[in-house]
Short mmCIF file of C-alpha atoms and ligand atoms in Angstrom, two decimals:
data_model
loop_
_atom_site.label_atom_id
_atom_site.label_comp_id
_atom_site.label_asym_id
_atom_site.label_seq_id
_atom_site.Cartn_x
_atom_site.Cartn_y
_atom_site.Cartn_z
CA MET A 1 151.59 49.18 189.04
CA PRO A 2 152.86 45.70 188.18
CA GLU A 3 154.58 45.47 184.82
CA ARG A 4 152.07 43.02 183.40
CA ALA A 5 149.09 45.25 184.11
CA GLU A 6 150.99 48.15 182.59
CA ASN A 7 151.58 46.10 179.42
CA GLU A 8 147.92 45.18 179.23
CA LYS A 9 147.01 48.85 179.47
CA ILE A 10 149.33 49.77 176.59
CA LYS A 11 147.91 46.96 174.47
CA LYS A 12 144.35 48.11 175.08
CA ALA A 13 145.20 51.73 174.25
CA GLU A 14 146.60 50.86 170.80
CA PRO A 15 144.09 50.82 167.95
CA GLU A 16 143.14 47.43 166.55
CA TYR A 17 142.76 46.84 162.85
CA HIS A 18 140.99 44.27 160.74
CA LEU A 19 143.50 41.95 159.14
CA SER A 20 142.13 42.80 155.67
CA ASP A 21 142.70 46.49 156.39
CA PHE A 22 146.23 45.80 157.55
CA LEU A 23 147.10 43.77 154.46
CA GLU A 24 145.45 46.20 152.02
CA SER A 25 146.47 49.57 153.35
CA HIS A 26 149.27 49.49 155.93
CA PRO A 27 152.75 50.31 154.64
CA PRO A 28 155.50 47.82 155.60
CA ASN A 29 157.79 48.12 158.63
CA GLN A 30 155.40 48.62 161.50
CA VAL A 31 153.75 46.36 164.05
CA SER A 32 149.96 46.64 164.18
CA ARG A 33 147.42 45.18 166.56
CA ILE A 34 144.94 42.96 164.76
CA SER A 35 141.46 42.32 166.12
CA LYS A 36 140.99 38.89 164.55
CA LEU A 37 144.27 37.35 163.52
CA ALA A 38 143.54 33.62 163.67
CA GLN A 39 140.90 30.97 164.15
CA LYS A 40 141.04 27.56 165.83
CA GLU A 41 141.54 24.66 163.44
CA TYR A 42 142.20 20.98 164.10
CA ARG A 43 145.45 20.00 162.42
CA SER A 44 146.42 16.36 162.76
CA GLU A 45 150.08 17.04 161.97
CA TYR A 46 150.14 19.27 165.07
CA GLY A 47 148.17 16.70 167.06
CA GLY A 48 145.34 19.03 168.00
CA TRP A 49 143.81 22.47 167.78
CA VAL A 50 145.98 25.33 166.61
CA ASP A 51 145.60 29.02 165.79
CA GLU A 52 145.54 29.30 162.05
CA PHE A 53 146.17 32.60 160.20
CA ILE A 54 142.72 33.70 159.10
CA ALA A 55 143.72 34.87 155.57
CA PRO A 56 140.67 37.00 154.77
CA GLN A 57 139.63 37.96 151.26
CA ILE A 58 141.09 41.37 150.44
CA GLN A 59 140.60 44.09 147.82
CA LEU A 60 143.58 45.32 145.82
CA HIS A 61 144.30 47.01 142.54
CA CYS A 62 144.79 44.35 139.87
CA SER A 63 146.83 45.65 136.95
CA SER A 64 146.28 42.70 134.61
CA GLU A 65 144.90 43.76 131.24
CA SER A 66 141.47 42.27 131.80
CA CYS A 67 141.02 43.78 135.30
CA ASN A 68 142.88 47.08 135.61
CA GLY A 69 141.01 48.11 138.78
CA GLU A 70 140.06 47.12 142.34
CA ARG A 71 139.38 43.40 142.56
CA PHE A 72 138.98 40.73 145.23
CA PHE A 73 142.08 38.70 145.97
CA ARG A 74 141.99 35.34 147.76
CA TYR A 75 144.59 33.40 149.68
CA VAL A 76 146.03 30.66 147.44
CA ASP A 77 147.52 27.94 149.67
CA GLN A 78 145.50 25.05 151.02
CA ASN A 79 147.18 25.12 154.41
CA LYS A 80 147.24 28.35 156.34
CA PRO A 81 150.21 29.29 158.55
CA VAL A 82 149.97 28.40 162.24
CA ILE A 83 150.52 31.23 164.70
CA THR A 84 151.57 30.81 168.33
CA SER A 85 151.43 33.09 171.32
CA GLY A 86 155.05 32.74 172.45
CA ASP A 87 157.22 33.97 169.60
CA PHE A 88 156.55 35.54 166.26
CA SER A 89 155.86 33.10 163.42
CA PHE A 90 157.39 34.14 160.10
CA PHE A 91 155.67 33.30 156.84
CA TYR A 92 154.68 34.38 153.33
CA ALA A 93 151.02 34.84 152.42
CA THR A 94 150.25 34.72 148.71
CA TYR A 95 147.00 36.05 147.27
CA ARG A 96 145.62 35.80 143.74
CA CYS A 97 143.09 38.00 141.93
CA TYR A 98 139.78 36.14 142.00
CA ASN A 99 138.68 37.78 138.77
CA CYS A 100 141.50 37.14 136.28
CA LEU A 101 143.20 34.41 138.37
CA LYS A 102 146.51 35.81 137.13
CA GLU A 103 147.82 38.68 139.23
CA GLU A 104 149.36 37.67 142.56
CA LYS A 105 150.42 39.55 145.66
CA THR A 106 152.78 38.07 148.24
CA PHE A 107 153.16 39.45 151.76
CA SER A 108 156.11 38.69 154.00
CA LEU A 109 154.73 38.67 157.55
CA ALA A 110 155.46 37.97 161.19
CA ALA A 111 152.53 37.30 163.51
CA LYS A 112 151.99 36.48 167.18
CA MET A 113 148.83 35.76 169.18
CA ASP A 114 148.19 37.65 172.44
CA SER A 115 147.40 34.33 174.15
CA THR A 116 146.08 30.89 173.27
CA PHE A 117 142.64 32.02 174.40
CA SER A 118 142.25 35.10 172.27
CA GLU A 119 141.74 35.91 168.60
CA THR A 120 143.72 39.14 168.79
CA GLY A 121 147.41 39.50 168.13
CA GLU A 122 150.17 41.46 166.47
CA CYS A 123 151.25 41.45 162.87
CA TYR A 124 154.33 42.90 161.21
CA LYS A 125 154.71 43.35 157.49
CA PHE A 126 158.30 43.08 156.19
CA GLY A 127 157.25 43.88 152.69
CA GLU A 128 155.10 42.89 149.77
CA LEU A 129 155.52 42.02 146.12
CA PRO A 130 154.46 43.87 143.96
CA ASN A 131 155.31 46.85 146.18
CA PHE A 132 152.83 48.40 148.57
CA GLY A 133 150.54 51.14 147.29
CA PRO A 134 148.48 51.99 144.23
CA PRO A 135 150.41 51.62 140.97
CA THR A 136 151.84 54.70 139.28
CA PRO A 137 149.86 55.37 136.08
CA SER A 138 151.92 54.87 132.91
CA ARG A 139 150.83 58.30 131.65
CA LEU A 140 152.43 59.92 134.66
CA ILE A 141 155.64 57.96 134.09
CA LYS A 142 155.58 59.21 130.48
CA LEU A 143 155.07 62.81 131.58
CA ILE A 144 158.09 62.85 133.89
CA GLY A 145 160.19 60.88 131.41
CA PRO A 146 163.88 60.71 132.36
CA ASP A 147 163.13 61.25 136.07
CA ARG A 148 161.12 58.07 136.38
CA ASP A 149 163.54 56.50 138.86
CA GLU A 150 163.66 59.59 141.08
CA PHE A 151 159.88 59.67 141.08
CA LEU A 152 159.61 55.99 142.05
CA LYS A 153 162.07 56.61 144.89
CA GLY A 154 159.72 59.35 146.09
CA ARG A 155 156.88 56.87 145.79
CA ARG A 156 158.75 54.37 147.96
CA CYS A 157 159.35 57.06 150.61
CA GLU A 158 155.70 58.04 150.50
CA ASN A 159 154.60 54.42 150.88
CA GLN A 160 156.75 54.04 153.97
CA GLY A 161 155.55 57.28 155.52
CA LEU A 162 158.88 59.09 155.00
CA GLY A 163 157.42 62.54 154.30
CA VAL A 164 160.58 64.63 153.99
CA GLY A 165 162.12 62.13 151.57
CA ALA A 166 159.01 61.94 149.39
CA PHE A 167 158.72 65.74 149.31
CA ILE A 168 162.33 66.21 148.22
CA TYR A 169 162.20 63.56 145.49
CA TYR A 170 158.93 64.88 144.04
CA ARG A 171 160.13 68.48 144.14
CA ARG A 172 163.29 67.48 142.33
CA VAL A 173 161.26 65.67 139.66
CA VAL A 174 158.94 68.64 139.07
CA GLU A 175 161.90 71.05 139.01
CA ASN A 176 163.90 68.92 136.58
CA GLN A 177 160.95 68.18 134.33
CA LYS A 178 159.35 71.63 134.43
CA ASN A 179 159.99 72.17 130.71
CA ARG A 180 158.75 68.75 129.73
CA ILE A 181 155.49 69.40 131.59
CA LEU A 182 155.19 72.91 130.12
CA SER A 183 155.85 71.68 126.59
CA GLU A 184 153.00 69.15 126.92
CA ILE A 185 150.74 71.99 128.07
CA ILE A 186 151.90 74.08 125.08
CA LYS A 187 151.12 71.16 122.75
CA VAL A 188 147.54 71.04 124.06
CA SER A 189 147.21 74.85 123.91
CA GLU A 190 148.31 74.91 120.27
CA LYS A 191 145.93 72.10 119.34
CA ILE A 192 142.91 73.75 120.89
CA GLY A 193 143.81 77.11 119.36
CA ALA A 194 144.70 79.05 122.50
CA SER A 195 145.63 82.72 122.03
CA GLN A 196 149.14 83.60 120.86
CA GLU A 197 149.57 85.56 124.05
CA GLN A 198 148.83 82.51 126.22
CA ILE A 199 151.20 80.34 124.22
CA LYS A 200 153.91 83.00 124.46
CA THR A 201 153.48 83.15 128.26
CA LEU A 202 153.93 79.38 128.46
CA LYS A 203 156.95 79.46 126.14
CA ASP A 204 158.53 82.26 128.16
CA ALA A 205 158.10 80.13 131.26
CA THR A 206 160.22 77.39 129.69
CA GLU A 207 163.03 79.98 129.31
CA GLU A 208 162.75 81.05 132.95
CA THR A 209 165.47 79.30 134.94
CA GLN A 210 163.93 80.07 138.32
CA PHE A 211 161.52 77.22 138.87
CA SER A 212 159.17 79.01 141.21
CA THR A 213 158.95 82.14 139.01
CA ALA A 214 158.31 80.00 135.94
CA LEU A 215 155.35 78.21 137.55
CA LYS A 216 153.98 81.46 138.91
CA ASN A 217 154.21 83.24 135.54
CA ALA A 218 152.61 80.40 133.59
CA LYS A 219 149.84 79.54 136.02
CA ASP A 220 147.10 81.58 134.29
CA ALA A 221 147.95 80.58 130.74
CA ILE A 222 146.60 77.05 131.17
CA PRO A 223 143.85 75.82 128.82
CA GLU A 224 140.55 75.30 130.60
CA SER A 225 140.46 71.58 129.85
CA LEU A 226 143.56 71.14 131.99
CA LEU A 227 142.20 72.90 135.08
CA ILE A 228 141.69 70.63 138.09
CA ASN A 229 138.39 71.52 139.75
CA GLY A 230 138.83 75.03 138.40
CA HIS A 231 142.42 75.38 139.66
CA SER A 232 145.53 75.75 137.58
CA PRO A 233 147.67 72.63 138.16
CA LEU A 234 150.78 74.84 137.92
CA LEU A 235 149.48 77.07 140.69
CA LEU A 236 148.70 73.98 142.81
CA LEU A 237 152.20 72.60 142.26
CA HIS A 238 153.74 76.01 142.88
CA SER A 239 152.02 76.57 146.21
CA ALA A 240 152.77 73.01 147.37
CA LEU A 241 156.44 73.02 146.41
CA SER A 242 157.38 76.56 147.41
CA GLU A 243 156.99 75.74 151.11
CA GLY A 244 160.35 75.70 152.84
CA ILE A 245 161.03 72.14 153.91
CA HIS A 246 162.68 73.16 157.19
CA ALA A 247 159.42 74.77 158.35
CA LEU A 248 157.41 71.55 157.90
CA SER A 249 156.92 68.43 160.03
CA ASP A 250 157.36 64.99 158.50
CA GLU A 251 153.56 64.55 158.43
CA GLU A 252 153.06 67.87 156.64
CA CYS A 253 155.71 66.94 154.08
CA LEU A 254 153.95 63.62 153.53
CA ASP A 255 150.63 65.38 153.03
CA ILE A 256 152.10 67.80 150.51
CA ALA A 257 154.05 65.06 148.72
CA SER A 258 150.87 62.99 148.30
CA SER A 259 148.99 66.00 146.92
CA VAL A 260 151.81 66.73 144.46
CA ARG A 261 151.63 63.15 143.21
CA VAL A 262 147.83 63.30 142.86
CA VAL A 263 148.00 66.62 140.96
CA LEU A 264 150.71 65.27 138.64
CA ALA A 265 148.69 62.12 137.95
CA GLU A 266 145.56 64.16 137.27
CA LEU A 267 147.46 66.55 135.00
CA SER A 268 149.02 63.69 133.01
CA ASP A 269 145.54 62.21 132.61
CA ARG A 270 144.06 65.46 131.38
CA LEU A 271 146.96 66.11 129.01
CA SER A 272 146.60 62.76 127.35
CA GLN A 273 142.78 63.04 127.28
CA ALA A 274 142.97 66.52 125.70
CA LEU A 275 145.34 65.29 122.99
CA LYS A 276 143.20 62.21 122.39
CA ASP A 277 139.97 64.25 122.14
CA GLU A 278 141.71 66.53 119.69
CA ALA A 279 142.90 63.58 117.57
CA ALA A 280 139.37 62.10 117.57
CA LEU A 281 137.91 65.46 116.57
CA ALA A 282 140.40 65.87 113.73
CA LYS A 283 139.55 62.38 112.47
CA ALA A 284 135.81 63.09 112.67
CA LEU A 285 136.23 66.35 110.78
CA GLY A 286 138.35 64.62 108.16
CA THR A 287 135.66 61.98 107.65
CA LEU A 288 132.88 64.57 107.33
CA MET A 289 134.92 66.73 104.98
CA SER A 290 135.51 63.80 102.62
CA TYR A 291 131.72 63.39 102.25
CA LYS A 292 131.25 67.07 101.51
CA LYS A 293 129.94 67.63 98.01
ZN1 LIG B 301 142.81 40.52 138.08
#
């Protein structure tokens, strides 16, 4: 088979993505096929019709104070980059939140059209600022405390699809911060008046030097308000992290690492909610008591 036909076949076999999808949810450092990369525009400075980067509206997390959620972002520059079919064109694409008009996201990209007659092409993402991926909640950062940097390294690995790396960083964080996590759980248990026996089990777990044994021993002493869909977060973390890394593929590690991050985020949320509810309840009781005759 002639080489050109072979190339065409490979191109057709690869999945094609919408450009918005690629910008929103593809980690950097890979070439992706894009179904509609550019549109024809007349540009006098080029003396005719060119393929202009289509710059679709995209949806991203905006972390400005007024937004703090998924918002539409729009391309900011008047002129869009021109893309050719011969070589890659290199450019930055800057987007701004259309709601608060404050938060920006800049992509560093390379793009190439399949031919002058098609809308399809290839796009490569060198990186983006702020970094790719959903932001790490500040409560989670607070929960892991001194291991913040290790955790963010794990996050970077996860974002780039490096499963083994993400797994190892997250496991290290949970191992190192086991007592910090347990002491937050103890704080909640004491506030909600858990049994002495439960609190003792949790405290004993902080003394246990063997990480896996500690999680296993403490898993059933968790207050109900901290259960995640009925499961003990410590049991979830224990079963995820006790897998031997050598027995797992990179994809499996990535899967487990992502679940560990989600469980940690959920746990940090529930911890802070439980403490907040308790504070609100104490305040309410105090108010009512002061009116008591
Ligand atoms: Zn915004």
